Short mmCIF file of C-alpha atoms in Angstrom, two decimals:
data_model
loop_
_atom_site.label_atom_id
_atom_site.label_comp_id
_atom_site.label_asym_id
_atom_site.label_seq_id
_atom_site.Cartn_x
_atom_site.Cartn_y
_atom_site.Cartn_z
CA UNK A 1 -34.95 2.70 -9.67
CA UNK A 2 -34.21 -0.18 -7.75
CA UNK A 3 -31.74 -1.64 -10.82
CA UNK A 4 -30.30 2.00 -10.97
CA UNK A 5 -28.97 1.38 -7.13
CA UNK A 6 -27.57 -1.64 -7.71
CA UNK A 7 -25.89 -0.88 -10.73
CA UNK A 8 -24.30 2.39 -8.90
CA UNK A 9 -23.56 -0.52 -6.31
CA UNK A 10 -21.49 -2.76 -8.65
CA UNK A 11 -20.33 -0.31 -10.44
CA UNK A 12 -18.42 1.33 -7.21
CA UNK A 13 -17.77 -1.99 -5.86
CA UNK A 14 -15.71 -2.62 -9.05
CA UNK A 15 -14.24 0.75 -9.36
CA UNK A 16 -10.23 0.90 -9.74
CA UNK A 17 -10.48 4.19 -7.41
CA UNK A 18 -11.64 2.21 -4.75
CA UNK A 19 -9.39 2.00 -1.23
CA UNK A 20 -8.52 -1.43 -2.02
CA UNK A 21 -5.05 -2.18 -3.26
CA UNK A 22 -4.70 -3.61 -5.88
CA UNK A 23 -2.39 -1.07 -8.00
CA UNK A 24 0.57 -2.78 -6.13
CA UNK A 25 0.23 -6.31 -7.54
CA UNK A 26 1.01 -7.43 -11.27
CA UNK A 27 0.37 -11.32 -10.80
CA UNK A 28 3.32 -12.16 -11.84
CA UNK A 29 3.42 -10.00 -14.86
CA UNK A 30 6.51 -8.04 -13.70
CA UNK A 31 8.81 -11.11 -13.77
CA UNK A 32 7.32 -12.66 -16.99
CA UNK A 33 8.01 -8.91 -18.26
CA UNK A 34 11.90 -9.14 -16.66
CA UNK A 35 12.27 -12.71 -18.24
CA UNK A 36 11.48 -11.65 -22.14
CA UNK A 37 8.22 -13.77 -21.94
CA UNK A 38 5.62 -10.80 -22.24
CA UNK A 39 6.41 -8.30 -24.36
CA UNK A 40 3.49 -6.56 -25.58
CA UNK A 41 -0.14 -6.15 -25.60
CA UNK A 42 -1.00 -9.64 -26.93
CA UNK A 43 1.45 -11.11 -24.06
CA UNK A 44 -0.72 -9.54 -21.42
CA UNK A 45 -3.70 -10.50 -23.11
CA UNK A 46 -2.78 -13.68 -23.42
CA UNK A 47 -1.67 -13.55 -19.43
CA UNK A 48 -5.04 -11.86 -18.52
CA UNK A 49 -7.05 -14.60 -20.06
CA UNK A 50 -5.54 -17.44 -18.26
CA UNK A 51 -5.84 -15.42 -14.82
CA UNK A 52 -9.50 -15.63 -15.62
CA UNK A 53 -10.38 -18.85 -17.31
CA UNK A 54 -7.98 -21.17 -15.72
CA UNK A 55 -7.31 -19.45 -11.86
CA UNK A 56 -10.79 -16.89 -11.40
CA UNK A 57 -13.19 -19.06 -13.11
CA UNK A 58 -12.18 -22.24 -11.16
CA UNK A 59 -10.96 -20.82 -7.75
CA UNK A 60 -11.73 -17.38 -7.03
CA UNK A 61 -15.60 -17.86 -7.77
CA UNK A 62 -16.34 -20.84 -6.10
CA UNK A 63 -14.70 -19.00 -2.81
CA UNK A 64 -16.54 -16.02 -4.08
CA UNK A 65 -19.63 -17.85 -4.09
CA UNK A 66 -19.46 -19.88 -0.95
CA UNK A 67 -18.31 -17.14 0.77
CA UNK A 68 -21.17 -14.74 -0.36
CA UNK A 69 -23.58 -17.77 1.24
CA UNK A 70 -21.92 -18.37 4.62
CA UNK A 71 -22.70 -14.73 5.38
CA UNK A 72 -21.78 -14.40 9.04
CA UNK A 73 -20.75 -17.65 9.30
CA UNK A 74 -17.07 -17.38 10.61
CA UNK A 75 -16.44 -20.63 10.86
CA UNK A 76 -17.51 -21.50 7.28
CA UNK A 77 -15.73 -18.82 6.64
CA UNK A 78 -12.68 -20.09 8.16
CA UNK A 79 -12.46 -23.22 6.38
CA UNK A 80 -12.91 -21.13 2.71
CA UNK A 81 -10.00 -19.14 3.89
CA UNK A 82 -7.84 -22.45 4.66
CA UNK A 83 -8.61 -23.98 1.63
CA UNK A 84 -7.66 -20.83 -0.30
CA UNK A 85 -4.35 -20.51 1.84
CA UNK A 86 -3.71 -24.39 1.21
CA UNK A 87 -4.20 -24.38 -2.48
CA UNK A 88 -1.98 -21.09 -3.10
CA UNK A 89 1.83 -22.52 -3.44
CA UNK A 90 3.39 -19.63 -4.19
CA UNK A 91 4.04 -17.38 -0.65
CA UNK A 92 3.45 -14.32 -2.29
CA UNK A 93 0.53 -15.25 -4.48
CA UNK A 94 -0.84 -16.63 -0.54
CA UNK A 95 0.21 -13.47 1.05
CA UNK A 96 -1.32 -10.77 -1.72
CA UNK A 97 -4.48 -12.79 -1.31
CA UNK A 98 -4.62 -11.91 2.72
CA UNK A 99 -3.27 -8.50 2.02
CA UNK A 100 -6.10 -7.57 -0.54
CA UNK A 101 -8.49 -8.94 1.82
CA UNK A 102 -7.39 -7.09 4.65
CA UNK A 103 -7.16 -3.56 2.79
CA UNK A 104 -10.79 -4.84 1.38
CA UNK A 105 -11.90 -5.09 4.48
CA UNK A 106 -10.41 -2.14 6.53
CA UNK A 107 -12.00 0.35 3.68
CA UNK A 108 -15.37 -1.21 4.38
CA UNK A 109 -15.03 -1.73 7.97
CA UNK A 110 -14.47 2.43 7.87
CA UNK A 111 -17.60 2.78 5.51
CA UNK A 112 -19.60 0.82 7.53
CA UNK A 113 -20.34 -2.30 5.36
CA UNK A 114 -22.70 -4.82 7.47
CA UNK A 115 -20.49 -7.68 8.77
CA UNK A 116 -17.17 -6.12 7.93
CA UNK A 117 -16.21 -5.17 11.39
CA UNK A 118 -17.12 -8.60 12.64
CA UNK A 119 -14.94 -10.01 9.74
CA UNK A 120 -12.16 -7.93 10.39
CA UNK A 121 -11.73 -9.15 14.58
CA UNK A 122 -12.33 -12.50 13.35
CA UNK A 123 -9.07 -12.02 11.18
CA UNK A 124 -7.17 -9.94 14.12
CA UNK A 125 -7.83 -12.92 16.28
CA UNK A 126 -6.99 -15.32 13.61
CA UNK A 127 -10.24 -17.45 13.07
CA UNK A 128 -9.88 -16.68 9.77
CA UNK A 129 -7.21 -16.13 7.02
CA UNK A 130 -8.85 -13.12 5.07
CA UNK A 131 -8.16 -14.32 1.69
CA UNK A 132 -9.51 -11.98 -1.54
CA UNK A 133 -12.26 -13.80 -2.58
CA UNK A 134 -13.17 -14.54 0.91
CA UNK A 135 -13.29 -10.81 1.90
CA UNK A 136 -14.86 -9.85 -1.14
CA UNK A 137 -17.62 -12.65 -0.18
CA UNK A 138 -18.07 -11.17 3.06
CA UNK A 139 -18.29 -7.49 1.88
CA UNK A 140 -19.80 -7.34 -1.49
CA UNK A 141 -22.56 -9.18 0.18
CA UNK A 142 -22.85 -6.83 2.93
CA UNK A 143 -23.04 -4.25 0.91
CA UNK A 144 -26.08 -5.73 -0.92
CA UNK A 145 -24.67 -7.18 -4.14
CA UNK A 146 -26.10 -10.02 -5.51
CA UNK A 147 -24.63 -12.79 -6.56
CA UNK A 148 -24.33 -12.59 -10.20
CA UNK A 149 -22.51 -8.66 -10.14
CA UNK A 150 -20.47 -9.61 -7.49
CA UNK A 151 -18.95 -13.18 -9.49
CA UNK A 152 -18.60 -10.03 -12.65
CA UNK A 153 -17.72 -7.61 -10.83
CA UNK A 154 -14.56 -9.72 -9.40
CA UNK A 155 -13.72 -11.21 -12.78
CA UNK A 156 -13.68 -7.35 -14.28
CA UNK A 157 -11.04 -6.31 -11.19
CA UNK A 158 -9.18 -8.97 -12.12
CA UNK A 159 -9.13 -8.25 -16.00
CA UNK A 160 -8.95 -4.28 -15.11
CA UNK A 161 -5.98 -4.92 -12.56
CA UNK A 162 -3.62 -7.00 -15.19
CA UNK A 163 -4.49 -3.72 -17.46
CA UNK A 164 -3.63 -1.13 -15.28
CA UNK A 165 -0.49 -3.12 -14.52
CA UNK A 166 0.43 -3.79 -17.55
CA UNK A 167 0.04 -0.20 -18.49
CA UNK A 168 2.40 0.67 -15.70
CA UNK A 169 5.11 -1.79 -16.68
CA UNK A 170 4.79 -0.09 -20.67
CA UNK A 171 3.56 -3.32 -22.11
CA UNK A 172 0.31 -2.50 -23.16
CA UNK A 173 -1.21 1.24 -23.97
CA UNK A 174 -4.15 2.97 -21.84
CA UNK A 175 -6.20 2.84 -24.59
CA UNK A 176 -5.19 -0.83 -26.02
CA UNK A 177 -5.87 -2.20 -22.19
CA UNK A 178 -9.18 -0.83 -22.38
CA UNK A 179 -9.79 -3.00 -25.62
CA UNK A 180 -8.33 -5.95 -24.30
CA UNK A 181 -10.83 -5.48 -21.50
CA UNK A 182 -13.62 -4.92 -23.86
CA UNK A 183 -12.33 -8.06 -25.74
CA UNK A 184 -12.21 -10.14 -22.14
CA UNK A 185 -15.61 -9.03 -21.79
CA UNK A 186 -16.93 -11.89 -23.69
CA UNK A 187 -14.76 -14.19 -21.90
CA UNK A 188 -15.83 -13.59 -18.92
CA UNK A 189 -19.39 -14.03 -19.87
CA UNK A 190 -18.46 -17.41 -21.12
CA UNK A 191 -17.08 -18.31 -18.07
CA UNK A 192 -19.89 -17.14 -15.74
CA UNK A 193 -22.73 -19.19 -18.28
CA UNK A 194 -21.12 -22.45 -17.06
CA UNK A 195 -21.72 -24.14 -14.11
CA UNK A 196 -19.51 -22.78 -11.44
CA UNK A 197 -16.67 -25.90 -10.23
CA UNK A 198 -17.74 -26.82 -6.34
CA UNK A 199 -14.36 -27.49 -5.27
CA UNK A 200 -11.36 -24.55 -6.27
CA UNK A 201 -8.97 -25.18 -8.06
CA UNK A 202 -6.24 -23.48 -10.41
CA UNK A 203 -3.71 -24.53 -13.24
CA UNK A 204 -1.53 -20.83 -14.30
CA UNK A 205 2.05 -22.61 -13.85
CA UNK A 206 3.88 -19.81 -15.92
CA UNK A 207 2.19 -17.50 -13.91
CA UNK A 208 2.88 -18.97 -10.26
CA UNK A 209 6.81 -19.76 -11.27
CA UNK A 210 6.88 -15.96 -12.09
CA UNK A 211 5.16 -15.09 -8.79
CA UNK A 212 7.74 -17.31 -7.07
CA UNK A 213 10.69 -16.04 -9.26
CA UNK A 214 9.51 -12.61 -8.11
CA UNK A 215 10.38 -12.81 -4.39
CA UNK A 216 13.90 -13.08 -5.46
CA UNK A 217 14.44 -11.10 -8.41
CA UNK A 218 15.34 -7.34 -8.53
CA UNK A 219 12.29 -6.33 -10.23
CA UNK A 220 10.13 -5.02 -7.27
CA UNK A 221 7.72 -2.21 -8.61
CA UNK A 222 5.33 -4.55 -7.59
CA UNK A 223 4.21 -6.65 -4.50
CA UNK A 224 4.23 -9.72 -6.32
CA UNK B 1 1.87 -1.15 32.47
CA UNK B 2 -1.38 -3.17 31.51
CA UNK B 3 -3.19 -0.32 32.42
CA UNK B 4 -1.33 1.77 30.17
CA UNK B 5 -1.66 -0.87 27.41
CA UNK B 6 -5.05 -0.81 27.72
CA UNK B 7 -5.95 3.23 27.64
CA UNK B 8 -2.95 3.49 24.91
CA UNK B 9 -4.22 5.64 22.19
CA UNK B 10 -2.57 3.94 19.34
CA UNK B 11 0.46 4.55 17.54
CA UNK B 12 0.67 8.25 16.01
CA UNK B 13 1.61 7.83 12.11
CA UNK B 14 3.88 10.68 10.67
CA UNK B 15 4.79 10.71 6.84
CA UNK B 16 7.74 11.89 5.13
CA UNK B 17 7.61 13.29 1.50
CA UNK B 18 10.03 14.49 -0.94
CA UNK B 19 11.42 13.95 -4.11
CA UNK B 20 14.10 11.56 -4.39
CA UNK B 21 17.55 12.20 -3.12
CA UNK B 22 16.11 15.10 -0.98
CA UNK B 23 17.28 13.01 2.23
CA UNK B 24 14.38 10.88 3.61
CA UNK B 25 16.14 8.03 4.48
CA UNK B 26 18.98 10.06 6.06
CA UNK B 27 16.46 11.96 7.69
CA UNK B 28 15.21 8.34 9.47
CA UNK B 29 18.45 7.31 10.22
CA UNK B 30 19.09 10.73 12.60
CA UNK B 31 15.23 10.71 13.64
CA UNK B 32 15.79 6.82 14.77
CA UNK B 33 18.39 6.87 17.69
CA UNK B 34 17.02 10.12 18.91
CA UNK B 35 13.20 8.70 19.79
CA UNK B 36 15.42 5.97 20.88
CA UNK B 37 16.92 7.93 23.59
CA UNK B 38 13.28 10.14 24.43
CA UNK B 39 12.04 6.33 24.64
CA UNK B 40 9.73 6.62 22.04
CA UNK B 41 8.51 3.19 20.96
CA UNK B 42 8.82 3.24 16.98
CA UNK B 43 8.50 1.05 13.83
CA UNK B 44 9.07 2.03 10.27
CA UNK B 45 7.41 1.75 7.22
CA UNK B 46 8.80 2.36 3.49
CA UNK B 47 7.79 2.46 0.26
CA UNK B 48 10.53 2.21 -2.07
CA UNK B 49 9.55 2.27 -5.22
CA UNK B 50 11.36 0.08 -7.75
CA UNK B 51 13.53 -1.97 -4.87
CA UNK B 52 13.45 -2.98 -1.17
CA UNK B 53 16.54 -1.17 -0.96
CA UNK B 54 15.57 1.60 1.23
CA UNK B 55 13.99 -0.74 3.83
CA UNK B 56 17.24 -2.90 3.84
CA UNK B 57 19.53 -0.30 3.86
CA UNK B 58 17.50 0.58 7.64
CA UNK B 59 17.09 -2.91 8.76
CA UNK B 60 21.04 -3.36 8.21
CA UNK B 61 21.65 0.05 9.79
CA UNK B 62 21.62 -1.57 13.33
CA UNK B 63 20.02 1.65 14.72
CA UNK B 64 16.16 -0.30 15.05
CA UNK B 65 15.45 -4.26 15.25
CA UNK B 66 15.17 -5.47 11.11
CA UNK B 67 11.35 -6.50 11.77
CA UNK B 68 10.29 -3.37 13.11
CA UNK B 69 10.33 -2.10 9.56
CA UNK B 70 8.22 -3.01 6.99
CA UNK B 71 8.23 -2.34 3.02
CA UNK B 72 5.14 -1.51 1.42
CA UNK B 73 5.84 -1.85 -2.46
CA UNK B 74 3.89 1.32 -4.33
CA UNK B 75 3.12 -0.60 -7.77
CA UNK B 76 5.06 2.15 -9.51
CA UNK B 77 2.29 4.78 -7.99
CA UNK B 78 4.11 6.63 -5.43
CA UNK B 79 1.22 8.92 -5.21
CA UNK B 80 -1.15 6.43 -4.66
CA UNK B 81 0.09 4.49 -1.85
CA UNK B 82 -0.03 7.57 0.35
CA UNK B 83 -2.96 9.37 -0.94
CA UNK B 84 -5.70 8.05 -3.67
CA UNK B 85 -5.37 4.49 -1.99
CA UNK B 86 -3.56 4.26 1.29
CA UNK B 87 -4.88 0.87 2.17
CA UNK B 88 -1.48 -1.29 1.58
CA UNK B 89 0.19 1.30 4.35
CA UNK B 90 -2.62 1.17 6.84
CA UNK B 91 -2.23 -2.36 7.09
CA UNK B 92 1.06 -2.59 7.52
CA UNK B 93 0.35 -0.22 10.37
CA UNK B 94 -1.89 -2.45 12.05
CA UNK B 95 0.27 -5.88 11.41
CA UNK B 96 3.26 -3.38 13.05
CA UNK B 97 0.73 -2.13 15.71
CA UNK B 98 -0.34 -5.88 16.60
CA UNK B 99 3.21 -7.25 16.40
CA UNK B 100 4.50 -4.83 18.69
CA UNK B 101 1.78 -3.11 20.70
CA UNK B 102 1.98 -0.46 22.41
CA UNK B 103 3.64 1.23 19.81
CA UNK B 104 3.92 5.16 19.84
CA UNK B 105 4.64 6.28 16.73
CA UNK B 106 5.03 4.85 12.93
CA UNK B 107 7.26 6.58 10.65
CA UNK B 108 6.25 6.08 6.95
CA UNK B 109 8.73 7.10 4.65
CA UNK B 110 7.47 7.87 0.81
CA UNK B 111 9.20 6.80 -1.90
CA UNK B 112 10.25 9.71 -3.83
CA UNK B 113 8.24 11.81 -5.61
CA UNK B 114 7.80 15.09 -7.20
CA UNK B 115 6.11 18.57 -5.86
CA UNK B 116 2.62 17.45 -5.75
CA UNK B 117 2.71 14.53 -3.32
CA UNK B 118 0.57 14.50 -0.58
CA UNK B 119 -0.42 12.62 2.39
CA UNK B 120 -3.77 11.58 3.08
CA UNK B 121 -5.05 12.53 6.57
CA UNK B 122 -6.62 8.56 6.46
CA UNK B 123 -3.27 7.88 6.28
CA UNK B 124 -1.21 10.06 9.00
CA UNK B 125 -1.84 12.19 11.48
CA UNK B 126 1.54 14.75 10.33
CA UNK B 127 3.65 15.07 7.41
CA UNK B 128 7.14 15.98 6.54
CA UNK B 129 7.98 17.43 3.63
CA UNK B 130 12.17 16.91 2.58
CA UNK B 131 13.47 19.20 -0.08
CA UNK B 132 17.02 19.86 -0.57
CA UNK B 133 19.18 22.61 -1.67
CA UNK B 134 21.12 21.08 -4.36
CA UNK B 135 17.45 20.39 -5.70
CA UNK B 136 17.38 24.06 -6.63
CA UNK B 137 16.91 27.24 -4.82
CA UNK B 138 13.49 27.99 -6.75
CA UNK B 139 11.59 24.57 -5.59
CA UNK B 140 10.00 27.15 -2.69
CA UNK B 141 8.57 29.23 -5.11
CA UNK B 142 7.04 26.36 -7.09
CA UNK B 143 4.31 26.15 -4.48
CA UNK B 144 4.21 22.82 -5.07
CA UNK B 145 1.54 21.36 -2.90
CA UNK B 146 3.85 19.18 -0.74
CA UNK B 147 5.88 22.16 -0.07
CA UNK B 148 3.08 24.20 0.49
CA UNK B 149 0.47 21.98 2.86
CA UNK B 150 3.27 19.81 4.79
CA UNK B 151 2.67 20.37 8.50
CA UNK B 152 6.88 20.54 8.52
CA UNK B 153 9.13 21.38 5.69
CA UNK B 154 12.88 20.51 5.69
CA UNK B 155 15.04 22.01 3.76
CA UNK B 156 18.15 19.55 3.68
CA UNK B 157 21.86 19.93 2.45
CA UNK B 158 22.67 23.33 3.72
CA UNK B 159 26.07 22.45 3.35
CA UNK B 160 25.68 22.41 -0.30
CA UNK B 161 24.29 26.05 -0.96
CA UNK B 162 27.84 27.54 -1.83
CA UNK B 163 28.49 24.59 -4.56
CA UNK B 164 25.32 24.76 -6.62
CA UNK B 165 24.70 28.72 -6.67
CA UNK B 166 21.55 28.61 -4.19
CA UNK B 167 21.21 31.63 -1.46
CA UNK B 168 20.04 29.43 1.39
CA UNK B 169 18.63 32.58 3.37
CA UNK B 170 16.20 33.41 0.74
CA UNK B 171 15.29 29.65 -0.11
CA UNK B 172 14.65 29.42 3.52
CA UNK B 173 12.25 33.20 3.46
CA UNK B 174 10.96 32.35 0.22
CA UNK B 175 9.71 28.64 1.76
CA UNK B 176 8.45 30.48 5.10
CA UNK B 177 6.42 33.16 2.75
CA UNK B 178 4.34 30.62 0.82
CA UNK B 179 4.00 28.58 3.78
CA UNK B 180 1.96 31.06 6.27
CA UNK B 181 2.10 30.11 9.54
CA UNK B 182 3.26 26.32 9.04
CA UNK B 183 7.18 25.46 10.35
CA UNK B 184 10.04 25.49 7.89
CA UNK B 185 13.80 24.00 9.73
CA UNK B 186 16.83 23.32 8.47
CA UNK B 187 18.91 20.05 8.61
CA UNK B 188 22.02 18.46 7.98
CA UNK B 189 21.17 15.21 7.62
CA UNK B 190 24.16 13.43 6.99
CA UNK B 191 26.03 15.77 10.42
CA UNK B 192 22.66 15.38 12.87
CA UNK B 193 22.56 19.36 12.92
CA UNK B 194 19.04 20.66 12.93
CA UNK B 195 17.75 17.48 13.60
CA UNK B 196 17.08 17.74 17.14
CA UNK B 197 14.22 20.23 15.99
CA UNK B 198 12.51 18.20 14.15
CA UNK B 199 11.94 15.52 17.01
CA UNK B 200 11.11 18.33 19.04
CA UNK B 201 8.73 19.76 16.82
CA UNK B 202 7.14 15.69 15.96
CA UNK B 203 7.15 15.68 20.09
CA UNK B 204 5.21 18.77 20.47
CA UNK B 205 2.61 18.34 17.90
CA UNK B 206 2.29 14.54 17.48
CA UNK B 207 2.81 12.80 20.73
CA UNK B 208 1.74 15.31 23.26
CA UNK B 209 -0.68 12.06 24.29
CA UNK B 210 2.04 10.00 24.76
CA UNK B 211 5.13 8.64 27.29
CA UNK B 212 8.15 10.93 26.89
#
């Protein structure tokens, strides 16, 4: 019974439906799309796969994880956040981070999620930044998810998020993202069987020259 | 004043729906200088869908200070933004709210949409509804659920009726028939006319709490 709760847990947690966001960001996929350099369902596989191996896998779970183990802990929380904000060059790669957090947040400050509220003033009052992997640190934990379904459970939004984008921008079909998530599947189990990097860090250059090209470019169905 | 700051309720949030070209943004620019003039203390928050167009088009418009309006881009979900997942608008509500507290009342304009948008009450506290004549005389007897459940429907472009073949009086019956009860007005939005109900109407029912 126990396992049945916590899989309902991760599975909600992880569900596109919840208050959280993300529909309005493509990662740069919108300006790759605009610039001829994904075209199709293998493009955004291809783009999905380096979001996860070469920025999630090496920054977002390391923040995920430290942040999951400084429960309560602002100011460890704080310096997470900085680092995050320090290693994201692109403004609104840095600023989709805080806004996901904050919408994160709000949702579970409303439900009630342990430690959200006190999260949330601390980001009002600026102690800390509020970055994504942060906030999902500080509520996925408060909520009760352990440690291994919350490092999947990011990793899927991240894989289910470039799908539904994707979708949205007609690169990829409903039904073909859903295979390219059941394909990134193994992936992502590959990457969360190896030792998890101490220090963040992220190599996607195509991907954060998109997100930069995107604050100036006319395509703007998305946030970033 | 600090006293007032500190028992201030929080900005009221009203939506405005419609499908595109119906008026919205013409709509803001009338509703804009008149809560001006009742001192209403306002920000504005858009969510154009493929462009920031909408949002620059107000921040050029001189009628409100450029950072009192915020875009919120929609991800090409127009529903979502205001109803399934309303999170990306709330907090640009409470970076406007913090920015420029007290505030009374956000205006969030939806980018345009079809029949069955809705607002979520998470969202806002009252929502407009803009059709338009030209749109076709027959939208009011769609029932569609934005004309339907909208605390206000506007039925714009009156000017128009003669042009396209629409008989305004019975779009305008038709409209109050499936809507019960719930207010119907007519506007001009590109001559002001009719648009002085509307604030009176968003004064009544919205910010009855707050400094007129």
């Amino acid at each position: 019974m126990a396992d049945a709760v916590a899989l309902l847990l991760a599975l909600q947690m992880g569900d596109s439906a919840f208050p959280s966001g993300g529909f309005g960001f493509s990662w740069g996929l919108e300006t790759l799309k605009a610039d001829g350099l994904v075209r199709d369902g293998a493009g955004v596989t291809a783009f999905a796969t380096a979001q996860l191996t070469r920025r999630w896998a090496s920054a977002d779970r390391p923040v995920l994880r430290a942040a999951l183990a400084a429960q309560g802990d602002i100011d460890s929380l704080g310096r997470l956040d900085r680092e995050v904000e320090a290693m994201s060059l692109a403004s609104e790669q840095r600023e989709g981070s805080r806004r996901l957090g904050r919408a994160l947040v709000r949702s579970h400050v409303t439900m009630g999620t342990p430690g959200a509220a006190a999260f949330q003033a601390a980001q009002r009052s600026g102690r800390v930044l509020g970055h994504l992997p942060v906030a999902q640190g500080v509520v996925w934990g408060g909520a009760g998810l352990a440690r291994e379904a919350a490092e999947a459970v990011s990793a899927f939004v991240v894989a289910a998020g470039i799908g539904q984008a994707g979708v949205r921008l007609a690169l990829i079909g409903p039904v073909e993202a859903q295979a390219m998530i059941a394909a990134l599947r193994q992936v992502i189990a590959a990457v969360l069987a190896r030792p998890c990097p101490e220090r963040p860090h992220a190599f996607v250059p195509a991907a954060e020259i998109a997100v930069m090209r995107h604050e100036t470019g006319d395509a703007r169905l998305f946030a970033n | 004043m600090s006293a007032e700051t500190a028992q201030h309720p929080g900005a009221a949030r009203v939506g405005i729906g419609g499908p595109v070209g119906s008026g919205k943004t013409a709509l803001l620019e009338q509703l804009i200088p008149r809560f001006a003039v009742r001192g209403t203390r306002l920000a504005v928050i858009t969510n154009d869908l493929v462009t920031k167009e909408d949002a620059e088009r107000l921040r050029r418009s001189g009628l409100i200070a450029p950072e009192r309006v915020l875009a919120v881009e929609a991800g090409a979900c127009p529903h979502t933004v205001i109803r399934e997942d309303p999170t990306l608008n709330l907090d640009a509500a409470d970076l406007l709210e913090q920015r420029f507290s007290p505030l009374d009342l956000i205006l969030l304009e939806s980018g345009g949409d079809n029949l069955a948008s809705t607002f979520s009450l998470e969202l806002v506290d009252y929502w407009l509804f803009v059709i338009d004549v030209a749109g076709g005389g027959d939208i009011p007897r769609k029932k569609g659920p934005g004309v339907v459940q909208a605390d206000l429907l506007i039925i714009n472009k009156p000017d128009l009726a003669p042009h396209v073949g629409v008989d305004l009086e019975a779009m305008v019956a038709e409209a109050r028939a499936v809507r019960g009860d719930r207010l119907v007005l007519v506007t001009n939005c590109r001559s002001g006319e009719g648009v002085d109900a509307v604030v009176a109407a968003i004064g009544r029912d919205v910010l009855f709490d707050a400094a007129s």
